[in-house]
């Protein structure tokens, strides 16, 4: 008890002797203390919720002398600042620039941050810098880099990076492969997209999701549904993003049965559907003609956003239910949601489909004066369409001349279409001249003008227009109709005899025509825009694609069930009269979606009130 202090004191008086354990212990304590402070700083870093808190932690790091040039420490700071929702890329860049030799982790964090910050070009430039400085990428580098290329989109750069994937040996990495599928899909190269998928030894839900989303994005709706079926057969359980893509395909194809199956799957497997999924379901039901189902989901939604309202308003507009569309718009305003330009496109479309000329002008003024939204080319297009449908062709033409921006092809096409409906050759020729200058390779413009000439018996002008179309190497897209029967979508073109049940279909057509005679139906041969005799015109009318689709549905669906048809052209007057009478004779509801809108035929009447 007496000697200990003496020995300690003696030790302090002999500086040249070997260090005793006491100084070593002190140094170790100091290191432990530094490590503790560093851990404390990075613990606080993880708990930051805003830039102000982050800057305080950063200041503490600098005050404690924890060198930010150290890759591990600086990389953590860069990642927190660049990747957090509250972060700042400019501040992250300032930290990154202080690193003498940034490693792959720092570069990866910066690239991910730039992609998140909607600056994909900067991410690609960083990768070039990374290569120039000799920093070897890892498997975390390529997913964010390929995502950047998909956002630009930059197909050539993406293909070069694909080469780097092989160079560095990451061609079998699942996350990299999924990113490549997504890249090629967003760049529109479905062949390369499928090529990557087919070369994969092991796939995942994300692989299937990327592949299906790529096909949906490119409008390959039928292939999208076939891939979804293959995914199910292989035992994969789809995620929400996959189901949203498939619902979009169902909406475009009118595949209501598949859409309903997906809705059932969602209800069985998801506790709560998010706004995006619910809105996709609404869109699917509305575009498949089951507008009541769409409305039911819409009214049950706990939270609605502008996109939900936009889909519902536009959907009701397509079905000619303008009053309900405008009522929902009014409800949206009462909820305090501020409309945007997309909402007003739906509102003006609703007025156009219903022929609400005065209301359309009123909402157009409300958009500008009350909500301070400057009309875009889409809004002017809606107004031209509204006036054109109502027969106010001169007013529509005058509006185009007074537009504050240069009219595009869509605006002139609305005027041309209205001119054909009202058989105004003078304005049609004016619109056509503008279209042929702006968009000389659009086949539908030549067809519309040629058909108008044919309607007016100006066969020479019709032939001249068709010849011009052929000279330019343009091919007319054939009209077709889709109908879902026995859980499968069937496609027909006019005069089609390729269907396996073609004989039964034409026999049903014969029975339909026999019963139609008793209702006073006479074929409207003015709809056959060919210089042939009356008998030939009647033969061509009887095998329009919509009639063939209706016949197949009547053969295979039970009494009282609804028939749903999608056609890519505006319904002709003869098919409209024909379908209206068939709905009464066979006591069926027939829902037809043509290029412009939906028609609900029930008991011999149509929801469009013969205004379409």
Coordinates of C-alpha atoms in Angstrom, one line a residue:
X1 CA 0.0 0.0 0.0
X2 CA 3.0 2.3 0.7
X3 CA 5.2 1.2 -2.2
X4 CA 2.9 1.6 -5.2
X5 CA 3.0 5.4 -5.4
X6 CA 6.8 5.4 -4.8
X7 CA 7.3 3.0 -7.7
X8 CA 5.0 5.0 -9.9
X9 CA 6.9 8.2 -9.0
X10 CA 10.3 6.5 -9.6
X11 CA 9.1 5.4 -13.1
X12 CA 8.3 8.9 -14.0
X13 CA 11.8 10.0 -13.1
X14 CA 13.5 7.5 -15.5
X15 CA 12.5 8.6 -19.0
X16 CA 15.0 6.4 -21.0
X17 CA 13.7 3.0 -19.7
X18 CA 11.4 0.8 -21.8
X19 CA 7.8 2.0 -21.7
X20 CA 5.8 0.5 -18.9
X21 CA 2.3 -0.9 -19.5
X22 CA 0.7 2.3 -18.1
X23 CA 1.4 4.6 -21.1
X24 CA 0.4 1.9 -23.5
X25 CA -2.8 1.5 -21.7
X26 CA -3.4 5.3 -22.0
X27 CA -2.8 5.2 -25.8
X28 CA -5.2 2.3 -26.2
X29 CA -7.8 4.2 -24.2
X30 CA -7.3 7.2 -26.5
X31 CA -7.8 5.0 -29.6
X32 CA -10.9 3.4 -28.1
X33 CA -12.2 6.9 -27.3
X34 CA -11.7 7.9 -31.0
X35 CA -13.4 4.8 -32.2
X36 CA -16.3 5.5 -29.9
X37 CA -16.6 9.0 -31.1
X38 CA -16.5 7.8 -34.7
X39 CA -19.1 5.2 -34.1
X40 CA -21.3 7.8 -32.3
X41 CA -21.0 10.1 -35.3
X42 CA -22.0 7.5 -37.8
X43 CA -24.8 6.3 -35.5
X44 CA -26.1 9.9 -35.6
X45 CA -25.6 10.0 -39.3
X46 CA -28.0 7.1 -39.7
X47 CA -30.6 8.9 -37.6
X48 CA -30.5 12.2 -39.6
X49 CA -33.9 13.3 -40.9
X50 CA -33.0 16.5 -42.7
X51 CA -30.1 18.4 -44.2
X52 CA -29.7 20.6 -41.1
X53 CA -29.1 17.5 -38.9
X54 CA -26.8 16.0 -41.4
X55 CA -24.7 19.2 -41.6
X56 CA -24.4 19.2 -37.8
X57 CA -23.1 15.6 -37.8
X58 CA -20.7 16.5 -40.7
X59 CA -19.4 19.5 -38.6
X60 CA -18.9 17.1 -35.7
X61 CA -16.9 14.7 -37.9
X62 CA -14.6 17.5 -39.0
X63 CA -14.3 19.0 -35.5
X64 CA -13.2 15.6 -34.1
X65 CA -10.5 15.4 -36.9
X66 CA -12.1 12.3 -38.5
X67 CA -10.5 12.8 -41.9
X68 CA -13.3 12.8 -44.6
X69 CA -10.7 12.0 -47.3
X70 CA -10.7 8.5 -45.8
X71 CA -12.7 6.4 -48.3
X72 CA -14.8 4.5 -45.7
X73 CA -15.8 7.6 -43.8
X74 CA -16.3 9.9 -46.8
X75 CA -18.2 7.1 -48.6
X76 CA -20.7 6.9 -45.7
X77 CA -21.2 10.6 -45.7
X78 CA -21.7 10.7 -49.5
X79 CA -24.2 7.8 -49.4
X80 CA -26.3 9.4 -46.6
X81 CA -26.4 12.8 -48.3
X82 CA -26.9 11.5 -51.9
X83 CA -29.4 8.7 -51.3
X84 CA -31.7 10.0 -48.5
X85 CA -35.0 11.5 -49.3
X86 CA -34.0 14.6 -47.5
X87 CA -30.5 14.7 -49.1
X88 CA -28.8 17.2 -51.4
X89 CA -26.8 16.2 -54.4
X90 CA -25.0 19.5 -54.6
X91 CA -23.8 19.0 -51.0
X92 CA -22.9 15.3 -51.7
X93 CA -20.9 16.5 -54.7
X94 CA -18.9 18.9 -52.4
X95 CA -18.0 16.0 -50.1
X96 CA -17.2 13.7 -53.0
X97 CA -14.8 16.3 -54.5
X98 CA -12.8 16.3 -51.3
X99 CA -12.0 12.6 -51.6
X100 CA -8.5 12.1 -53.0
X101 CA -9.0 8.6 -54.3
X102 CA -12.8 7.7 -54.3
X103 CA -13.5 4.0 -54.4
X104 CA -16.3 2.1 -56.1
X105 CA -18.7 2.5 -53.2
X106 CA -18.4 6.3 -53.4
X107 CA -18.9 6.3 -57.1
X108 CA -21.8 4.0 -56.9
X109 CA -23.5 6.2 -54.2
X110 CA -23.0 9.3 -56.4
X111 CA -24.4 7.5 -59.5
X112 CA -27.4 6.3 -57.6
X113 CA -28.0 9.7 -56.2
X114 CA -27.9 11.4 -59.6
X115 CA -30.4 8.8 -61.0
X116 CA -32.6 9.5 -58.0
X117 CA -32.2 13.2 -58.6
X118 CA -33.4 12.8 -62.2
X119 CA -29.9 13.6 -63.6
X120 CA -29.0 10.4 -65.4
X121 CA -26.5 12.0 -67.8
X122 CA -24.4 13.0 -64.8
X123 CA -24.4 9.4 -63.6
X124 CA -23.1 8.2 -67.0
X125 CA -20.4 10.9 -66.9
X126 CA -19.3 9.8 -63.5
X127 CA -18.9 6.2 -64.8
X128 CA -16.6 7.6 -67.5
X129 CA -14.6 9.3 -64.9
X130 CA -14.5 6.2 -62.8
X131 CA -13.1 4.3 -65.8
X132 CA -10.6 7.0 -66.5
X133 CA -9.3 6.9 -62.9
X134 CA -8.9 3.1 -63.0
X135 CA -11.5 2.4 -60.3
X136 CA -12.9 -1.1 -61.0
X137 CA -16.7 -1.3 -60.9
X138 CA -18.4 -3.9 -58.8
X139 CA -21.8 -5.6 -59.2
X140 CA -23.5 -2.6 -57.5
X141 CA -22.2 -0.3 -60.2
X142 CA -24.1 -1.6 -63.1
X143 CA -27.8 -1.7 -62.0
X144 CA -27.8 2.1 -61.2
X145 CA -25.7 2.9 -64.3
X146 CA -28.1 0.9 -66.6
X147 CA -31.0 2.6 -64.9
X148 CA -29.5 5.9 -65.8
X149 CA -29.2 4.8 -69.5
X150 CA -32.8 3.7 -69.5
X151 CA -34.0 7.1 -68.2
X152 CA -32.2 9.1 -70.9
X153 CA -32.8 6.7 -72.9
X154 CA -29.4 5.9 -74.2
X155 CA -29.4 2.6 -76.1
X156 CA -25.9 2.8 -77.6
X157 CA -24.3 3.7 -74.2
X158 CA -26.3 1.0 -72.6
X159 CA -25.0 -1.6 -75.1
X160 CA -21.4 -0.4 -74.4
X161 CA -22.0 -0.9 -70.7
X162 CA -23.4 -4.3 -71.5
X163 CA -20.0 -5.1 -73.0
X164 CA -18.4 -3.9 -69.7
X165 CA -20.6 -6.2 -67.8
X166 CA -19.0 -9.2 -69.7
X167 CA -15.5 -7.6 -69.4
X168 CA -15.7 -7.5 -65.6
X169 CA -17.5 -10.8 -65.2
X170 CA -20.9 -9.8 -64.0
X171 CA -23.0 -11.3 -66.9
X172 CA -24.5 -13.9 -64.6
X173 CA -25.4 -11.4 -61.8
X174 CA -29.2 -11.5 -61.4
X175 CA -29.6 -7.8 -60.5
X176 CA -27.5 -6.8 -63.5
X177 CA -29.4 -9.0 -65.9
X178 CA -32.7 -7.6 -64.6
X179 CA -31.4 -4.1 -65.2
X180 CA -30.4 -5.0 -68.7
X181 CA -33.9 -6.3 -69.4
X182 CA -35.4 -3.0 -68.1
X183 CA -32.9 -0.9 -70.1
X184 CA -33.6 -2.6 -73.5
X185 CA -37.4 -2.5 -72.8
X186 CA -37.4 1.2 -72.1
X187 CA -35.2 1.8 -75.1
X188 CA -37.7 -0.1 -77.3
X189 CA -35.6 -3.0 -78.3
X190 CA -37.7 -6.0 -77.4
X191 CA -35.4 -8.4 -79.2
X192 CA -32.5 -7.6 -77.0
X193 CA -34.8 -7.5 -74.0
X194 CA -35.9 -11.1 -74.6
X195 CA -32.4 -12.1 -75.5
X196 CA -31.1 -11.3 -72.1
X197 CA -34.0 -13.0 -70.4
X198 CA -33.6 -16.2 -72.5
X199 CA -29.9 -16.4 -71.6
X200 CA -30.5 -16.3 -67.8
X201 CA -29.9 -19.5 -65.9
X202 CA -32.0 -18.4 -63.0
X203 CA -34.8 -15.8 -63.1
X204 CA -36.7 -14.1 -60.3
X205 CA -40.0 -12.2 -60.0
X206 CA -38.2 -9.0 -60.8
X207 CA -36.9 -10.6 -64.1
X208 CA -40.5 -11.5 -65.1
X209 CA -41.7 -8.1 -64.0
X210 CA -39.1 -6.3 -66.1
X211 CA -39.9 -8.4 -69.1
X212 CA -43.6 -8.0 -68.9
X213 CA -43.4 -4.3 -68.2
X214 CA -41.1 -3.9 -71.3
X215 CA -43.7 -5.5 -73.5
X216 CA -46.5 -3.5 -72.0
X217 CA -44.5 -0.3 -72.5
X218 CA -44.1 -1.1 -76.2
X219 CA -47.8 -1.8 -76.7
X220 CA -47.3 -5.6 -77.1
X221 CA -50.4 -6.3 -75.1
X222 CA -51.1 -9.8 -76.3
X223 CA -47.6 -10.9 -75.8
X224 CA -47.7 -9.3 -72.3
X225 CA -50.6 -11.6 -71.4
X226 CA -48.9 -14.7 -72.8
X227 CA -45.8 -13.9 -70.8
X228 CA -48.0 -13.5 -67.7
X229 CA -49.5 -16.9 -68.3
X230 CA -46.0 -18.4 -68.7
X231 CA -44.9 -16.8 -65.4
X232 CA -47.9 -18.4 -63.6
X233 CA -47.2 -21.8 -65.2
X234 CA -43.6 -21.7 -63.8
X235 CA -45.0 -21.0 -60.3
X236 CA -44.0 -17.4 -59.8
X237 CA -46.2 -15.2 -57.7
X238 CA -46.5 -11.8 -59.4
X239 CA -45.7 -8.6 -57.6
X240 CA -47.7 -5.4 -57.8
X241 CA -45.7 -3.8 -60.6
X242 CA -46.2 -6.9 -62.8
X243 CA -50.0 -6.8 -62.1
X244 CA -50.2 -3.1 -63.0
X245 CA -48.6 -3.9 -66.4
X246 CA -50.9 -6.8 -67.0
X247 CA -53.9 -4.7 -66.0
X248 CA -52.8 -2.2 -68.6
X249 CA -52.7 -4.9 -71.2
X250 CA -56.2 -6.1 -70.3
X251 CA -57.4 -2.5 -70.6
X252 CA -56.1 -2.2 -74.2
X253 CA -57.3 -5.7 -75.3
X254 CA -60.6 -5.6 -73.5
X255 CA -59.7 -8.8 -71.7
X256 CA -62.1 -8.4 -68.8
X257 CA -61.9 -12.0 -67.6
X258 CA -58.1 -11.8 -67.1
X259 CA -58.5 -8.4 -65.4
X260 CA -61.2 -9.8 -63.0
X261 CA -58.9 -12.7 -62.1
X262 CA -56.1 -10.3 -61.2
X263 CA -58.5 -8.3 -59.1
X264 CA -59.5 -11.5 -57.3
X265 CA -55.8 -12.4 -56.7
X266 CA -55.2 -8.9 -55.3
X267 CA -58.1 -9.1 -52.9
X268 CA -57.0 -12.6 -51.7
X269 CA -53.3 -11.8 -51.3
X270 CA -53.1 -8.1 -50.4
X271 CA -54.3 -6.6 -47.1
X272 CA -54.6 -3.2 -48.7
X273 CA -54.3 -2.0 -52.3
X274 CA -52.3 1.2 -52.8
X275 CA -53.6 4.1 -54.9
X276 CA -51.6 3.0 -58.1
X277 CA -53.1 -0.5 -58.1
X278 CA -56.6 0.7 -57.4
X279 CA -56.3 3.3 -60.2
X280 CA -55.0 0.6 -62.6
X281 CA -58.1 -1.5 -61.7
X282 CA -60.4 1.4 -62.4
X283 CA -58.7 2.0 -65.7
X284 CA -58.9 -1.7 -66.6
X285 CA -62.6 -1.9 -65.8
X286 CA -63.5 1.3 -67.5
X287 CA -61.6 0.4 -70.7
X288 CA -63.1 -3.1 -70.8
X289 CA -66.6 -1.6 -70.7
X290 CA -67.4 -2.5 -67.1
X291 CA -67.7 1.1 -66.0
X292 CA -69.9 0.3 -63.0
X293 CA -67.1 -1.9 -61.5
X294 CA -64.7 1.0 -62.0
X295 CA -67.0 3.4 -60.3
X296 CA -67.5 1.0 -57.3
X297 CA -63.7 0.9 -56.7
X298 CA -63.4 4.6 -57.1
X299 CA -66.1 5.4 -54.5
X300 CA -64.5 2.8 -52.1
X301 CA -61.1 4.4 -52.2
X302 CA -60.0 5.8 -48.9
X303 CA -57.6 8.2 -50.5
X304 CA -57.7 9.6 -54.1
X305 CA -55.1 11.6 -56.0
X306 CA -55.3 13.6 -59.2
X307 CA -54.4 10.5 -61.3
X308 CA -57.4 8.6 -59.8
X309 CA -59.8 11.5 -60.6
X310 CA -58.3 11.9 -64.1
X311 CA -58.8 8.2 -64.9
X312 CA -62.3 8.2 -63.7
X313 CA -63.3 11.4 -65.4
X314 CA -61.7 10.4 -68.7
X315 CA -63.3 6.9 -68.4
X316 CA -66.8 8.3 -67.9
X317 CA -66.2 10.6 -70.9
X318 CA -65.3 7.6 -73.1
X319 CA -68.6 6.1 -72.1
X320 CA -70.6 9.2 -72.9
X321 CA -71.5 9.7 -69.2
X322 CA -70.6 13.4 -69.2
X323 CA -73.0 14.4 -66.4
X324 CA -71.3 11.9 -64.0
X325 CA -67.8 13.0 -65.2
X326 CA -68.6 16.6 -64.5
X327 CA -70.1 15.7 -61.1
X328 CA -66.9 13.9 -60.1
X329 CA -64.9 16.9 -61.2
X330 CA -67.1 19.1 -58.9
X331 CA -66.5 16.6 -56.0
X332 CA -62.8 16.9 -56.6
X333 CA -62.9 20.7 -56.3
X334 CA -64.9 20.4 -53.1
X335 CA -62.3 18.2 -51.6
X336 CA -59.8 21.0 -52.1
X337 CA -57.7 19.3 -54.9
X338 CA -56.4 21.7 -57.4
X339 CA -57.0 20.5 -61.0
X340 CA -54.1 20.2 -63.5
X341 CA -54.0 20.4 -67.2
X342 CA -54.6 16.6 -67.5
X343 CA -57.8 16.8 -65.5
X344 CA -59.1 19.5 -67.8
X345 CA -58.4 17.3 -70.9
X346 CA -60.8 14.7 -69.4
X347 CA -63.4 17.4 -68.6
X348 CA -63.4 18.8 -72.1
X349 CA -63.4 15.3 -73.6
X350 CA -66.6 14.6 -71.6
X351 CA -68.2 17.7 -73.0
X352 CA -67.1 16.7 -76.5
X353 CA -68.4 13.1 -76.4
X354 CA -71.8 14.3 -75.1
X355 CA -72.1 17.3 -77.4
X356 CA -72.1 19.8 -74.5
X357 CA -71.0 22.8 -76.5
X358 CA -71.9 25.6 -74.0
X359 CA -70.5 23.7 -71.1
X360 CA -67.3 23.0 -72.9
X361 CA -66.7 26.7 -73.5
X362 CA -67.5 27.4 -69.9
X363 CA -65.0 24.9 -68.5
X364 CA -62.4 26.2 -71.0
X365 CA -62.8 29.6 -69.6
X366 CA -62.8 28.3 -66.0
X367 CA -59.5 26.6 -66.6
X368 CA -57.9 29.8 -67.7
X369 CA -59.5 32.4 -65.4
X370 CA -60.1 30.5 -62.1
X371 CA -57.3 27.9 -62.1
X372 CA -54.7 29.9 -64.1
X373 CA -53.9 27.0 -66.4
X374 CA -52.8 28.1 -69.8
X375 CA -54.4 25.9 -72.4
X376 CA -52.1 23.5 -74.1
X377 CA -52.3 22.0 -77.6
X378 CA -54.4 19.1 -76.1
X379 CA -57.0 21.5 -74.7
X380 CA -57.3 23.3 -78.1
X381 CA -57.6 19.9 -79.7
X382 CA -60.5 19.0 -77.4
X383 CA -62.3 22.3 -78.3
X384 CA -61.8 21.7 -82.0
X385 CA -63.2 18.2 -81.6
X386 CA -66.1 19.5 -79.5
X387 CA -67.1 22.1 -82.2
X388 CA -66.4 19.7 -85.0
X389 CA -68.6 17.0 -83.7
X390 CA -71.4 19.6 -83.2
X391 CA -71.1 20.5 -86.8
X392 CA -69.5 23.9 -86.1
X393 CA -66.7 23.3 -88.6
X394 CA -66.2 27.0 -89.5
X395 CA -65.9 27.9 -85.8
X396 CA -63.4 25.1 -85.3
X397 CA -61.3 26.2 -88.2
X398 CA -61.3 29.7 -86.9
X399 CA -60.2 28.6 -83.5
X400 CA -57.2 26.8 -85.1
X401 CA -56.2 30.0 -86.9
X402 CA -56.4 31.9 -83.6
X403 CA -54.5 29.5 -81.5
X404 CA -51.5 31.1 -79.7
X405 CA -49.3 28.1 -80.7
X406 CA -48.7 26.4 -84.0
X407 CA -51.4 23.7 -84.5
X408 CA -50.1 20.2 -84.6
X409 CA -51.2 17.1 -86.6
X410 CA -53.7 16.0 -83.9
X411 CA -55.6 19.3 -84.1
X412 CA -55.9 19.2 -87.9
X413 CA -56.8 15.5 -87.7
X414 CA -59.7 16.3 -85.4
X415 CA -61.0 18.8 -88.0
X416 CA -60.5 16.4 -90.9
X417 CA -62.4 13.6 -89.0
X418 CA -65.3 16.0 -88.2
X419 CA -65.3 17.2 -91.9
X420 CA -65.8 13.5 -93.0
X421 CA -68.6 13.0 -90.5
X422 CA -70.4 16.1 -91.8
X423 CA -69.2 15.6 -95.4
X424 CA -67.6 19.1 -95.7
X425 CA -65.1 18.5 -98.5
X426 CA -63.8 22.1 -98.6
X427 CA -62.6 22.1 -94.9
X428 CA -61.5 18.5 -95.2
X429 CA -59.1 19.4 -98.1
X430 CA -57.8 22.4 -96.1
X431 CA -57.1 20.1 -93.1
X432 CA -55.5 17.4 -95.4
X433 CA -53.1 19.9 -97.0
X434 CA -51.8 20.8 -93.5
X435 CA -51.6 17.2 -92.5
X436 CA -49.7 16.1 -95.6
X437 CA -47.1 18.8 -95.0
X438 CA -46.7 18.1 -91.2
X439 CA -47.1 14.3 -91.2
X440 CA -46.8 12.9 -94.7
X441 CA -46.4 9.3 -93.6
X442 CA -49.6 9.0 -91.7
X443 CA -51.8 6.5 -93.6
X444 CA -55.1 7.3 -91.8
X445 CA -55.1 10.9 -93.1
X446 CA -55.1 9.7 -96.7
X447 CA -57.7 7.0 -95.9
X448 CA -60.0 9.6 -94.3
X449 CA -59.9 12.0 -97.3
X450 CA -60.2 9.1 -99.8
X451 CA -63.3 7.8 -97.9
X452 CA -64.9 11.2 -97.9
X453 CA -64.4 11.6 -101.6
X454 CA -65.9 8.1 -102.0
X455 CA -68.9 9.0 -99.8
X456 CA -69.5 12.0 -102.1
X457 CA -69.2 9.8 -105.2
X458 CA -66.0 11.6 -106.3
X459 CA -64.3 8.4 -107.4
X460 CA -61.6 10.0 -109.4
X461 CA -60.4 12.1 -106.4
X462 CA -60.7 9.0 -104.2
X463 CA -58.5 7.0 -106.5
X464 CA -56.0 9.8 -106.9
X465 CA -55.6 10.0 -103.0
X466 CA -55.1 6.2 -102.8
X467 CA -52.5 6.4 -105.6
X468 CA -50.6 9.1 -103.7
X469 CA -50.7 6.9 -100.6
X470 CA -49.2 3.9 -102.6
X471 CA -46.6 6.2 -104.2
X472 CA -45.4 7.2 -100.8
X473 CA -45.1 3.5 -99.8
X474 CA -47.9 3.7 -97.2
X475 CA -50.0 0.7 -96.2
X476 CA -53.4 1.0 -94.7
X477 CA -53.8 -0.5 -91.3
X478 CA -56.6 -3.0 -91.6
X479 CA -59.6 -2.6 -89.4
X480 CA -60.0 -5.4 -86.8
X481 CA -62.2 -6.3 -83.8
X482 CA -61.4 -8.2 -80.6
X483 CA -63.8 -10.2 -78.6
X484 CA -63.1 -12.3 -75.4
X485 CA -64.8 -15.7 -75.6
X486 CA -63.9 -18.7 -73.3
X487 CA -61.2 -16.8 -71.5
X488 CA -59.4 -16.1 -74.8
X489 CA -59.2 -13.0 -77.0
X490 CA -60.2 -13.6 -80.6
X491 CA -59.2 -11.2 -83.4
X492 CA -61.2 -10.7 -86.7
X493 CA -60.6 -8.6 -89.8
X494 CA -63.2 -7.7 -92.4
X495 CA -64.2 -10.7 -94.6
X496 CA -62.1 -13.0 -92.2
X497 CA -62.4 -16.7 -92.9
X498 CA -59.2 -17.8 -91.0
X499 CA -60.9 -18.6 -87.7
X500 CA -61.2 -22.3 -86.9
X501 CA -65.0 -21.8 -86.4
X502 CA -65.4 -19.7 -89.6
X503 CA -68.2 -21.9 -91.0
X504 CA -70.3 -21.7 -87.8
X505 CA -69.7 -17.9 -87.6
X506 CA -71.0 -17.3 -91.1
X507 CA -74.0 -19.6 -90.4
X508 CA -74.8 -17.4 -87.4
X509 CA -74.4 -14.3 -89.6
X510 CA -77.0 -15.7 -91.9
X511 CA -79.4 -16.4 -89.0
X512 CA -78.8 -12.8 -87.6
X513 CA -79.6 -11.3 -91.0
X514 CA -82.8 -13.4 -91.4
X515 CA -84.1 -12.1 -88.1
X516 CA -83.0 -8.5 -88.8
X517 CA -85.2 -8.4 -91.9
X518 CA -88.3 -8.7 -89.6
X519 CA -87.1 -5.5 -87.8
X520 CA -86.9 -3.5 -91.0
X521 CA -83.1 -3.6 -91.3
X522 CA -81.7 -2.7 -94.7
X523 CA -77.9 -2.7 -95.2
X524 CA -76.5 0.9 -95.5
X525 CA -74.4 0.4 -98.6
X526 CA -73.3 4.0 -98.5
X527 CA -70.8 2.7 -96.0
X528 CA -69.0 0.6 -98.6
X529 CA -66.6 3.1 -100.1
X530 CA -65.8 1.1 -103.3
X531 CA -67.1 1.6 -106.8
X532 CA -68.8 -1.8 -107.0
X533 CA -72.4 -2.9 -107.6
X534 CA -75.0 -3.1 -104.8
X535 CA -74.8 -6.8 -104.3
X536 CA -71.1 -6.7 -103.9
X537 CA -71.5 -3.9 -101.3
X538 CA -74.0 -6.0 -99.3
X539 CA -71.6 -9.0 -99.3
X540 CA -68.8 -6.8 -98.0
X541 CA -71.0 -5.2 -95.3
X542 CA -72.2 -8.5 -93.9
X543 CA -68.6 -9.6 -93.0
X544 CA -67.4 -6.5 -91.2
X545 CA -65.1 -7.6 -88.4
X546 CA -67.5 -6.3 -85.7
X547 CA -70.3 -8.5 -87.0
X548 CA -68.0 -11.6 -87.1
X549 CA -66.9 -10.9 -83.5
X550 CA -70.6 -10.5 -82.4
X551 CA -71.5 -13.8 -84.1
X552 CA -68.8 -15.8 -82.3
X553 CA -69.8 -14.3 -79.0
X554 CA -73.5 -15.2 -79.6
X555 CA -72.5 -18.8 -80.4
X556 CA -70.4 -19.3 -77.2
X557 CA -71.9 -17.1 -74.5
X558 CA -75.0 -17.9 -72.5
X559 CA -78.3 -16.0 -72.7
X560 CA -78.3 -12.7 -70.9
X561 CA -74.5 -12.4 -70.6
X562 CA -72.8 -9.2 -71.9
X563 CA -70.8 -9.2 -75.1
X564 CA -67.7 -6.9 -75.1
X565 CA -66.0 -6.0 -78.4
X566 CA -63.0 -3.7 -79.1
X567 CA -62.5 -2.3 -82.6
X568 CA -59.7 -0.1 -83.8
X569 CA -61.8 2.0 -86.2
X570 CA -64.7 4.4 -85.8
X571 CA -67.8 2.3 -85.9
X572 CA -69.7 2.7 -89.3
X573 CA -73.3 3.7 -89.4
X574 CA -74.4 0.2 -90.7
X575 CA -72.6 -1.7 -87.8
X576 CA -74.2 0.8 -85.4
X577 CA -77.7 0.1 -86.6
X578 CA -77.0 -3.6 -86.9
X579 CA -75.7 -4.0 -83.4
X580 CA -78.4 -1.9 -81.9
X581 CA -81.1 -4.2 -83.4
X582 CA -79.2 -7.4 -82.5
X583 CA -79.1 -6.3 -78.8
X584 CA -82.9 -6.2 -78.9
X585 CA -83.5 -9.4 -80.9
X586 CA -81.1 -11.6 -78.8
X587 CA -81.9 -9.7 -75.5
X588 CA -78.2 -8.9 -74.9
X589 CA -76.1 -6.0 -73.7
X590 CA -73.4 -5.4 -76.3
X591 CA -70.6 -3.1 -75.3
X592 CA -68.4 -1.9 -78.2
X593 CA -65.3 0.3 -77.8
X594 CA -64.4 1.9 -81.1
X595 CA -61.5 4.3 -81.8
X596 CA -63.3 7.2 -80.2
X597 CA -65.6 6.0 -77.4
X598 CA -67.8 3.2 -75.9
X599 CA -71.2 2.2 -77.2
X600 CA -73.5 0.4 -74.8
X601 CA -76.3 -1.3 -76.8
X602 CA -79.3 -2.5 -74.8
X603 CA -82.9 -3.2 -75.9
X604 CA -82.4 -1.6 -79.3
X605 CA -80.9 1.7 -78.1
X606 CA -77.3 3.0 -77.8
X607 CA -75.8 5.0 -75.0
X608 CA -74.3 7.5 -77.5
X609 CA -77.8 8.5 -78.6
X610 CA -76.5 8.2 -82.2
X611 CA -74.0 11.0 -81.5
X612 CA -70.4 9.8 -82.0

